[in-house]
CSV table of C-alpha atoms and ligand atoms in Angstrom, one decimal:
chain,number,residue,atom,x,y,z
A,1,MET,CA,-14.1,1.9,-30.3
A,2,LYS,CA,-14.5,4.4,-27.5
A,3,ILE,CA,-13.6,3.5,-23.9
A,4,GLU,CA,-17.3,3.2,-22.7
A,5,THR,CA,-18.0,0.5,-25.4
A,6,ILE,CA,-14.7,-1.3,-24.7
A,7,ALA,CA,-15.4,-1.4,-21.0
A,8,ILE,CA,-18.8,-3.2,-21.6
A,9,HIS,CA,-18.0,-5.6,-24.5
A,10,ALA,CA,-14.3,-6.4,-24.6
A,11,GLY,CA,-13.6,-10.0,-23.4
A,12,ASN,CA,-17.2,-10.9,-22.8
A,13,HIS,CA,-19.0,-13.5,-24.9
A,14,VAL,CA,-22.3,-15.2,-24.9
A,15,ASP,CA,-21.9,-18.7,-23.4
A,16,PRO,CA,-22.2,-21.3,-26.2
A,17,VAL,CA,-23.9,-23.9,-23.9
A,18,SER,CA,-26.4,-21.9,-21.8
A,19,LYS,CA,-26.6,-18.9,-24.0
A,20,SER,CA,-26.2,-16.7,-20.9
A,21,VAL,CA,-25.4,-13.1,-22.0
A,22,ILE,CA,-22.9,-12.7,-19.3
A,23,GLN,CA,-20.0,-15.1,-19.3
A,24,PRO,CA,-20.4,-17.8,-16.5
A,25,ILE,CA,-18.0,-18.1,-13.7
A,26,VAL,CA,-15.8,-21.1,-14.1
A,27,MET,CA,-14.6,-22.3,-10.7
A,28,SER,CA,-13.0,-25.5,-12.0
A,29,THR,CA,-9.3,-25.7,-11.2
A,30,THR,CA,-8.7,-28.3,-14.0
A,31,PHE,CA,-9.9,-29.0,-17.5
A,32,GLU,CA,-10.6,-32.3,-19.3
A,33,ARG,CA,-8.2,-33.7,-21.9
A,34,ASN,CA,-9.5,-35.2,-25.1
A,35,ALA,CA,-8.7,-38.7,-26.4
A,36,GLU,CA,-5.4,-37.6,-27.8
A,37,GLY,CA,-4.4,-36.0,-24.5
A,38,GLY,CA,-4.8,-32.5,-25.8
A,39,TYR,CA,-7.0,-29.7,-24.4
A,40,ASP,CA,-9.9,-28.6,-26.7
A,41,SER,CA,-10.6,-25.4,-24.9
A,42,GLY,CA,-7.0,-24.4,-24.5
A,43,TYR,CA,-7.4,-24.4,-20.7
A,44,ILE,CA,-5.3,-26.9,-18.6
A,45,TYR,CA,-5.1,-25.7,-15.0
A,46,SER,CA,-6.4,-22.5,-13.5
A,47,ARG,CA,-3.1,-21.2,-12.2
A,48,SER,CA,-2.0,-20.9,-15.9
A,49,ALA,CA,-5.2,-19.6,-17.3
A,50,ASN,CA,-8.9,-19.5,-16.5
A,51,PRO,CA,-11.8,-18.3,-18.8
A,52,ASN,CA,-12.7,-15.5,-16.3
A,53,ARG,CA,-9.1,-14.3,-16.1
A,54,THR,CA,-8.8,-14.3,-19.9
A,55,ALA,CA,-12.0,-12.2,-20.1
A,56,LEU,CA,-10.5,-9.7,-17.5
A,57,GLU,CA,-7.1,-9.6,-19.2
A,58,THR,CA,-8.7,-9.0,-22.6
A,59,VAL,CA,-10.7,-5.9,-21.4
A,60,LEU,CA,-7.7,-4.6,-19.4
A,61,ALA,CA,-5.4,-4.7,-22.5
A,62,GLN,CA,-7.9,-2.9,-24.7
A,63,LEU,CA,-8.7,-0.3,-22.1
A,64,GLU,CA,-5.1,0.7,-21.9
A,65,ASN,CA,-4.4,0.3,-25.7
A,66,GLY,CA,-2.0,-2.5,-25.0
A,67,VAL,CA,-1.6,-5.9,-26.7
A,68,GLU,CA,-1.8,-8.1,-23.6
A,69,ALA,CA,-2.5,-7.9,-19.9
A,70,ALA,CA,-1.7,-10.0,-16.9
A,71,ALA,CA,-4.0,-10.0,-13.9
A,72,PHE,CA,-2.7,-10.5,-10.3
A,73,SER,CA,-4.0,-11.0,-6.8
A,74,SER,CA,-3.0,-7.4,-5.8
A,75,GLY,CA,-1.3,-4.3,-7.1
A,76,ASN,CA,1.7,-5.1,-5.1
A,77,ALA,CA,1.9,-8.6,-6.7
A,78,ALA,CA,1.7,-6.9,-10.1
A,79,GLY,CA,4.6,-4.6,-9.1
A,80,MET,CA,6.6,-7.4,-7.7
A,81,SER,CA,6.3,-9.4,-10.9
A,82,VAL,CA,8.0,-6.6,-12.8
A,83,PHE,CA,10.9,-6.6,-10.3
A,84,GLN,CA,11.1,-10.4,-10.4
A,85,ALA,CA,11.3,-10.4,-14.2
A,86,LEU,CA,14.4,-8.2,-14.2
A,87,GLU,CA,17.9,-9.8,-14.3
A,88,PRO,CA,19.5,-9.8,-10.8
A,89,GLY,CA,21.8,-6.8,-10.5
A,90,THR,CA,19.6,-4.5,-12.7
A,91,HIS,CA,19.5,-0.9,-11.6
A,92,ILE,CA,16.0,0.7,-11.4
A,93,ILE,CA,15.1,4.3,-10.9
A,94,CYS,CA,12.0,5.1,-8.9
A,95,PRO,CA,10.3,8.3,-7.9
A,96,ASP,CA,11.1,9.5,-4.4
A,97,ASP,CA,7.3,9.7,-3.7
A,98,MET,CA,6.7,6.2,-5.1
A,99,TYR,CA,3.6,4.4,-3.6
A,100,HIS,CA,5.0,3.5,-0.1
A,101,GLY,CA,3.9,-0.1,-0.3
A,102,LEU,CA,6.1,-0.7,-3.4
A,103,ARG,CA,9.0,1.4,-2.0
A,104,ASN,CA,8.9,-0.7,1.1
A,105,GLN,CA,8.7,-3.9,-0.9
A,106,LEU,CA,11.8,-3.0,-2.9
A,107,LYS,CA,13.7,-2.2,0.2
A,108,ALA,CA,12.6,-5.3,2.2
A,109,LEU,CA,12.5,-8.0,-0.5
A,110,PHE,CA,14.9,-6.8,-3.3
A,111,ASN,CA,17.8,-5.5,-1.3
A,112,GLY,CA,20.9,-7.2,-2.7
A,113,ILE,CA,19.0,-8.5,-5.7
A,114,LEU,CA,18.3,-5.3,-7.6
A,115,GLU,CA,19.9,-1.9,-7.3
A,116,PHE,CA,17.5,1.0,-6.8
A,117,ASP,CA,17.5,4.8,-6.4
A,118,PHE,CA,14.5,6.9,-5.3
A,119,ILE,CA,14.9,10.3,-6.9
A,120,ASP,CA,12.9,13.2,-8.3
A,121,VAL,CA,12.3,11.8,-11.8
A,122,ASN,CA,10.7,15.1,-12.8
A,123,ASP,CA,14.0,16.8,-12.7
A,124,GLU,CA,15.6,16.0,-16.0
A,125,GLN,CA,19.1,16.7,-14.8
A,126,VAL,CA,18.8,14.5,-11.7
A,127,LEU,CA,17.3,11.8,-13.8
A,128,ASN,CA,20.1,11.8,-16.3
A,129,GLN,CA,22.7,11.8,-13.5
A,130,HIS,CA,21.3,8.7,-12.0
A,131,ILE,CA,21.2,6.6,-15.2
A,132,LYS,CA,24.0,4.0,-15.1
A,133,SER,CA,25.2,1.3,-17.5
A,134,ASN,CA,23.0,-1.3,-15.7
A,135,THR,CA,19.9,0.8,-15.5
A,136,GLY,CA,17.1,-1.3,-17.0
A,137,LEU,CA,13.9,0.3,-15.8
A,138,ILE,CA,12.4,3.7,-14.9
A,139,TRP,CA,9.3,3.5,-12.7
A,140,ILE,CA,6.9,6.4,-12.8
A,141,GLU,CA,3.7,7.1,-11.0
A,142,THR,CA,1.6,10.0,-12.1
A,143,PRO,CA,-0.3,11.7,-10.5
A,144,SER,CA,1.7,10.7,-7.4
A,145,ASN,CA,0.6,9.9,-3.9
A,146,PRO,CA,-0.1,11.9,-1.8
A,147,LEU,CA,1.2,15.2,-3.3
A,148,LEU,CA,-0.4,14.7,-6.7
A,149,LYS,CA,2.8,15.6,-8.5
A,150,ILE,CA,2.7,15.1,-12.3
A,151,THR,CA,5.5,13.4,-14.3
A,152,ASP,CA,5.8,14.3,-17.9
A,153,ILE,CA,5.5,10.8,-19.4
A,154,LYS,CA,6.7,11.7,-22.9
A,155,LYS,CA,9.8,13.4,-21.5
A,156,VAL,CA,10.8,10.4,-19.3
A,157,VAL,CA,10.1,8.0,-22.3
A,158,SER,CA,12.3,10.1,-24.6
A,159,ILE,CA,15.2,10.0,-22.1
A,160,ALA,CA,14.7,6.2,-21.5
A,161,ARG,CA,14.4,5.3,-25.2
A,162,GLU,CA,17.8,6.7,-26.1
A,163,LYS,CA,19.4,4.3,-23.6
A,164,ASN,CA,17.2,1.3,-24.1
A,165,ILE,CA,15.6,1.6,-20.7
A,166,LYS,CA,12.0,0.4,-20.1
A,167,VAL,CA,9.4,2.7,-18.6
A,168,VAL,CA,6.7,1.4,-16.4
A,169,CYS,CA,3.9,3.7,-15.3
A,170,ASP,CA,1.7,3.1,-12.2
A,171,ASN,CA,-1.6,4.4,-13.6
A,172,THR,CA,-3.7,3.6,-10.6
A,173,PHE,CA,-4.6,7.2,-9.7
A,174,ALA,CA,-5.5,8.3,-13.3
A,175,THR,CA,-7.1,5.1,-14.7
A,176,PRO,CA,-7.2,4.7,-18.5
A,177,VAL,CA,-10.3,6.9,-18.6
A,178,CYS,CA,-8.1,9.9,-17.7
A,179,GLN,CA,-4.6,8.8,-19.0
A,180,GLN,CA,-3.2,6.2,-21.3
A,181,PRO,CA,0.6,5.9,-20.7
A,182,LEU,CA,1.1,3.3,-23.5
A,183,THR,CA,-0.1,5.8,-26.1
A,184,LEU,CA,2.5,8.3,-24.7
A,185,GLY,CA,5.3,5.7,-25.2
A,186,ALA,CA,5.5,3.8,-21.9
A,187,ASP,CA,6.4,0.1,-22.2
A,188,LEU,CA,4.2,-1.2,-19.4
A,189,VAL,CA,1.2,0.1,-17.3
A,190,MET,CA,0.6,-1.1,-13.8
A,191,HIS,CA,-2.6,-0.9,-11.8
A,192,SER,CA,-3.9,-1.7,-8.4
A,193,THR,CA,-7.3,-2.8,-9.6
A,194,THR,CA,-8.3,-2.8,-5.9
A,195,LYS,CA,-9.0,0.9,-6.5
A,196,TYR,CA,-11.1,2.4,-9.4
A,197,PHE,CA,-11.4,-0.8,-11.4
A,198,GLY,CA,-13.0,-2.7,-8.5
A,199,GLY,CA,-14.6,0.6,-7.5
A,200,HIS,CA,-16.6,-0.7,-4.5
A,201,SER,CA,-13.8,-1.3,-1.9
A,202,ASP,CA,-14.6,-5.0,-1.9
A,203,LEU,CA,-11.8,-6.8,-3.8
A,204,MET,CA,-8.1,-6.8,-4.2
A,205,GLY,CA,-6.3,-7.1,-7.6
A,206,GLY,CA,-3.5,-5.8,-9.7
A,207,ALA,CA,-2.7,-5.7,-13.4
A,208,LEU,CA,0.1,-5.2,-15.9
A,209,ILE,CA,-0.5,-4.2,-19.5
A,210,THR,CA,2.2,-4.3,-22.2
A,211,ALA,CA,2.5,-2.1,-25.3
A,212,GLU,CA,4.1,-5.1,-27.1
A,213,LYS,CA,5.0,-8.7,-26.7
A,214,SER,CA,8.7,-9.1,-25.8
A,215,GLU,CA,11.1,-11.4,-23.9
A,216,PHE,CA,10.5,-9.2,-20.9
A,217,TRP,CA,6.7,-9.7,-21.1
A,218,ASP,CA,7.2,-13.5,-21.4
A,219,LYS,CA,9.2,-13.4,-18.2
A,220,ILE,CA,6.4,-11.5,-16.5
A,221,ARG,CA,3.9,-14.1,-17.7
A,222,ASN,CA,6.1,-16.8,-16.2
A,223,VAL,CA,6.3,-15.0,-12.9
A,224,GLN,CA,2.5,-14.7,-13.0
A,225,THR,CA,1.7,-18.4,-13.8
A,226,MET,CA,4.7,-20.0,-12.0
A,227,GLY,CA,4.7,-17.7,-9.1
A,228,GLY,CA,0.9,-18.0,-8.9
A,229,ALA,CA,-0.2,-14.6,-7.4
A,230,ILE,CA,-3.3,-14.8,-9.5
A,231,PRO,CA,-6.8,-13.5,-8.9
A,232,SER,CA,-9.6,-16.1,-8.3
A,233,PRO,CA,-12.3,-16.6,-10.9
A,234,MET,CA,-14.7,-14.8,-8.5
A,235,ASP,CA,-12.5,-11.8,-8.3
A,236,CYS,CA,-12.0,-11.8,-12.1
A,237,TYR,CA,-15.8,-11.9,-12.5
A,238,TYR,CA,-16.4,-9.0,-10.0
A,239,LEU,CA,-13.7,-7.0,-11.7
A,240,THR,CA,-15.1,-7.4,-15.2
A,241,ARG,CA,-18.5,-6.6,-13.8
A,242,SER,CA,-17.2,-3.4,-12.2
A,243,ILE,CA,-15.2,-2.4,-15.3
A,244,LYS,CA,-18.4,-2.0,-17.3
A,245,THR,CA,-19.2,1.1,-15.3
A,246,LEU,CA,-15.6,2.4,-14.9
A,247,PRO,CA,-15.8,5.2,-17.5
A,248,TYR,CA,-19.0,6.6,-16.0
A,249,ARG,CA,-17.9,6.2,-12.4
A,250,VAL,CA,-14.6,7.9,-13.2
A,251,LYS,CA,-16.3,10.8,-14.9
A,252,GLY,CA,-18.5,11.2,-11.8
A,253,HIS,CA,-15.5,11.1,-9.5
A,254,VAL,CA,-13.6,13.7,-11.5
A,255,ASN,CA,-16.6,16.1,-11.5
A,256,ASN,CA,-16.9,15.8,-7.8
A,257,ALA,CA,-13.2,16.3,-7.3
A,258,LEU,CA,-13.2,19.5,-9.5
A,259,LEU,CA,-16.1,21.0,-7.5
A,260,MET,CA,-14.7,20.0,-4.0
A,261,THR,CA,-11.2,21.2,-4.8
A,262,ASN,CA,-12.6,24.6,-6.0
A,263,PHE,CA,-14.6,24.8,-2.7
A,264,LEU,CA,-11.5,24.0,-0.6
A,265,ALA,CA,-9.2,26.3,-2.5
A,266,SER,CA,-11.3,29.3,-1.5
A,267,HIS,CA,-11.9,28.3,2.1
A,268,PRO,CA,-10.1,30.4,4.8
A,269,GLU,CA,-9.0,27.4,6.9
A,270,VAL,CA,-7.3,25.7,4.0
A,271,GLU,CA,-3.6,26.4,3.3
A,272,ALA,CA,-3.2,24.7,0.0
A,273,VAL,CA,-5.0,22.2,-2.3
A,274,MET,CA,-3.0,19.7,-4.4
A,275,TYR,CA,-5.0,18.7,-7.4
A,276,PRO,CA,-3.8,18.7,-11.0
A,277,GLY,CA,-7.1,20.0,-12.2
A,278,LEU,CA,-6.6,23.4,-10.5
A,279,SER,CA,-4.8,26.1,-12.5
A,280,SER,CA,-2.7,26.7,-9.3
A,281,HIS,CA,-1.2,23.3,-9.6
A,282,PRO,CA,2.5,23.8,-10.6
A,283,GLN,CA,2.3,21.1,-13.4
A,284,HIS,CA,-1.3,21.9,-14.5
A,285,ASP,CA,-0.1,22.4,-18.1
A,286,ILE,CA,1.6,19.0,-18.3
A,287,ALA,CA,-1.5,17.4,-16.8
A,288,ARG,CA,-3.7,19.1,-19.5
A,289,GLN,CA,-1.5,17.8,-22.2
A,290,GLN,CA,-1.2,14.2,-21.1
A,291,MET,CA,-4.5,13.6,-19.3
A,292,SER,CA,-8.1,13.7,-20.6
A,293,GLY,CA,-9.4,14.2,-17.1
A,294,PHE,CA,-7.6,15.1,-13.9
A,295,GLY,CA,-8.5,12.1,-11.8
A,296,ALA,CA,-10.3,12.2,-8.5
A,297,MET,CA,-7.6,12.1,-5.8
A,298,PHE,CA,-6.5,15.2,-4.1
A,299,SER,CA,-4.9,16.4,-0.9
A,300,PHE,CA,-5.1,19.6,1.1
A,301,THR,CA,-3.3,21.1,4.0
A,302,LEU,CA,-4.8,23.1,6.9
A,303,LYS,CA,-3.6,26.4,8.3
A,304,GLY,CA,-4.3,25.1,11.8
A,305,GLY,CA,-1.7,22.4,11.5
A,306,GLU,CA,-2.0,18.7,12.5
A,307,ALA,CA,-4.5,19.5,15.3
A,308,LYS,CA,-6.9,21.1,12.9
A,309,ALA,CA,-6.4,18.3,10.4
A,310,ARG,CA,-7.4,15.8,13.0
A,311,LYS,CA,-10.4,17.9,14.1
A,312,VAL,CA,-11.7,18.1,10.5
A,313,ILE,CA,-11.2,14.4,9.9
A,314,ASN,CA,-13.1,13.5,13.2
A,315,SER,CA,-15.9,15.9,12.5
A,316,LEU,CA,-16.8,14.7,9.0
A,317,GLU,CA,-20.0,12.6,8.9
A,318,ILE,CA,-20.2,11.3,5.3
A,319,PHE,CA,-16.5,10.8,4.7
A,320,THR,CA,-15.1,7.7,6.3
A,321,GLN,CA,-11.6,7.9,7.8
A,322,ALA,CA,-9.8,5.0,6.0
A,323,THR,CA,-6.9,4.4,3.7
A,324,SER,CA,-7.3,3.2,0.0
A,325,LEU,CA,-9.2,4.9,-2.8
A,326,GLY,CA,-11.4,4.5,-5.8
A,327,GLY,CA,-14.6,3.3,-4.2
A,328,VAL,CA,-18.0,4.9,-4.6
A,329,GLU,CA,-17.8,6.1,-1.0
A,330,SER,CA,-15.7,9.1,0.0
A,331,LEU,CA,-12.6,8.4,2.1
A,332,ILE,CA,-10.3,10.7,3.9
A,333,GLU,CA,-7.0,10.0,5.7
A,334,HIS,CA,-4.2,11.6,7.7
A,335,ARG,CA,-1.6,10.4,5.3
A,336,ALA,CA,1.6,10.9,7.3
A,337,SER,CA,0.4,8.5,10.0
A,338,VAL,CA,-0.3,5.8,7.4
A,339,GLU,CA,3.1,6.1,5.8
A,340,GLY,CA,5.1,5.7,9.1
A,341,PRO,CA,8.1,7.3,10.7
A,342,ASP,CA,10.2,8.0,7.6
A,343,THR,CA,7.4,9.9,5.8
A,344,LYS,CA,8.0,13.2,4.1
A,345,THR,CA,4.2,14.0,4.0
A,346,PRO,CA,3.3,17.2,5.9
A,347,PHE,CA,1.4,16.5,9.2
A,348,ASN,CA,-1.3,19.0,8.3
A,349,LEU,CA,-2.2,17.1,5.1
A,350,LEU,CA,-5.4,15.2,4.5
A,351,ARG,CA,-5.8,13.0,1.5
A,352,VAL,CA,-9.2,12.5,-0.1
A,353,SER,CA,-10.6,9.9,-2.4
A,354,ILE,CA,-13.8,11.6,-3.5
A,355,GLY,CA,-16.8,9.2,-3.9
A,356,LEU,CA,-20.0,9.3,-5.9
A,357,GLU,CA,-22.3,10.8,-3.3
A,358,HIS,CA,-24.0,14.1,-4.3
A,359,ILE,CA,-21.4,16.9,-4.3
A,360,ASP,CA,-23.8,19.2,-2.4
A,361,ASP,CA,-23.9,16.7,0.5
A,362,LEU,CA,-20.2,16.3,0.5
A,363,ILE,CA,-19.5,20.1,0.4
A,364,ALA,CA,-22.0,20.7,3.2
A,365,ASP,CA,-20.2,18.0,5.3
A,366,MET,CA,-16.8,19.4,4.6
A,367,GLU,CA,-18.0,22.9,5.4
A,368,GLN,CA,-19.4,21.9,8.9
A,369,ALA,CA,-16.2,19.9,9.6
A,370,LEU,CA,-13.9,22.9,8.7
A,371,ALA,CA,-16.0,25.1,11.0
A,372,ALA,CA,-15.5,22.7,14.0
A,373,VAL,CA,-13.2,24.0,16.7
B,401,PLP,C1,-3.0,0.8,-3.7
B,401,PLP,C2,-1.8,1.1,-4.6
B,401,PLP,C3,-0.9,0.2,-5.0
B,401,PLP,C4,-0.8,-1.2,-4.4
B,401,PLP,O1,-1.9,-2.0,-4.7
B,401,PLP,P1,-2.6,-3.1,-3.8
B,401,PLP,O2,-3.8,-3.6,-4.6
B,401,PLP,O3,-2.9,-2.5,-2.5
B,401,PLP,O4,-1.6,-4.2,-3.6
B,401,PLP,C5,0.1,0.5,-5.9
B,401,PLP,N1,0.2,1.8,-6.4
B,401,PLP,C6,-0.8,2.7,-6.1
B,401,PLP,C7,-0.7,4.1,-6.7
B,401,PLP,C8,-1.8,2.4,-5.2
B,401,PLP,O5,-2.7,3.4,-4.8
């Protein structure tokens, strides 16, 4: 089935009791035992499993072409579960521009438990140099945040495979509508479902999807159900509801991103636009090979430096100045100030999550903001 059909039907079933077309929300934390002490429905206690979470995990797994998914209460909880499932002392390789929340998590919570290096994983030589006998995992994130760098997934997988190293891909920016890392050989996909899956900036969630069942996956399941960083039945319901429109929303976001980046690229106040969909992007060819759409996140820098960047951001009327991404409303942020003092992000850079407003209105707003002095 195609992704639009999967998004609507996978995991959902007509309720056998009420015949409701949409699966009801089951708030119960506990489930009745039968006379023999067993559980007829398979559900015992909602930390371990809940019907709405099962529905969500079913659709997530199918969207990413995986065999199973585990849903979490946030993207960071999903990432943490991967790290917690590794043997202490394992060495992991991460991109030097890894999502700052997970980079900070590793440094603050896994120091002394795991070994980690933050490197340019796109440089084959650098990557090979950093692989050690205890390297167990390579983490990739493509397109990356906020410079929209592209990692060649197949290439990293081929290097990792030879040495029995797992590859996890943070696919939050691309979504399975634009990129399916498991079909390119990755072992696990990670998502912050807070972003495009939720799509309306009103819930937090995370997910891991596995290409195959394994001992490592069993450990991740244990971290999920014993650790307990699970989404509520309400959050699972809202997510499955939003996922039904994910393919069409993402197509709309991508179209708007293409049109807006083309506008910005030819504007005299703009220094550079970072978007994998532009032929000027240094890894545009890799993006074309491994993505079926270029996503809807982009950044741009201003010739007038930080002062101009702040002027633009404060002059916009439709765009809201806020962090996060993937919602129907357009957001813009001065990324360097979000990332804190050790940031490598240029101070004249603005990061945009383009929404689903009409592109003519968005371009008109951007045009007036760029003209502000
Ligand atoms: C937001 C985000 C995360 C973290 O997810 P939360 O839901 O905020 O915990 C991880 N990776 C990327 C690329 C993100 O954008």
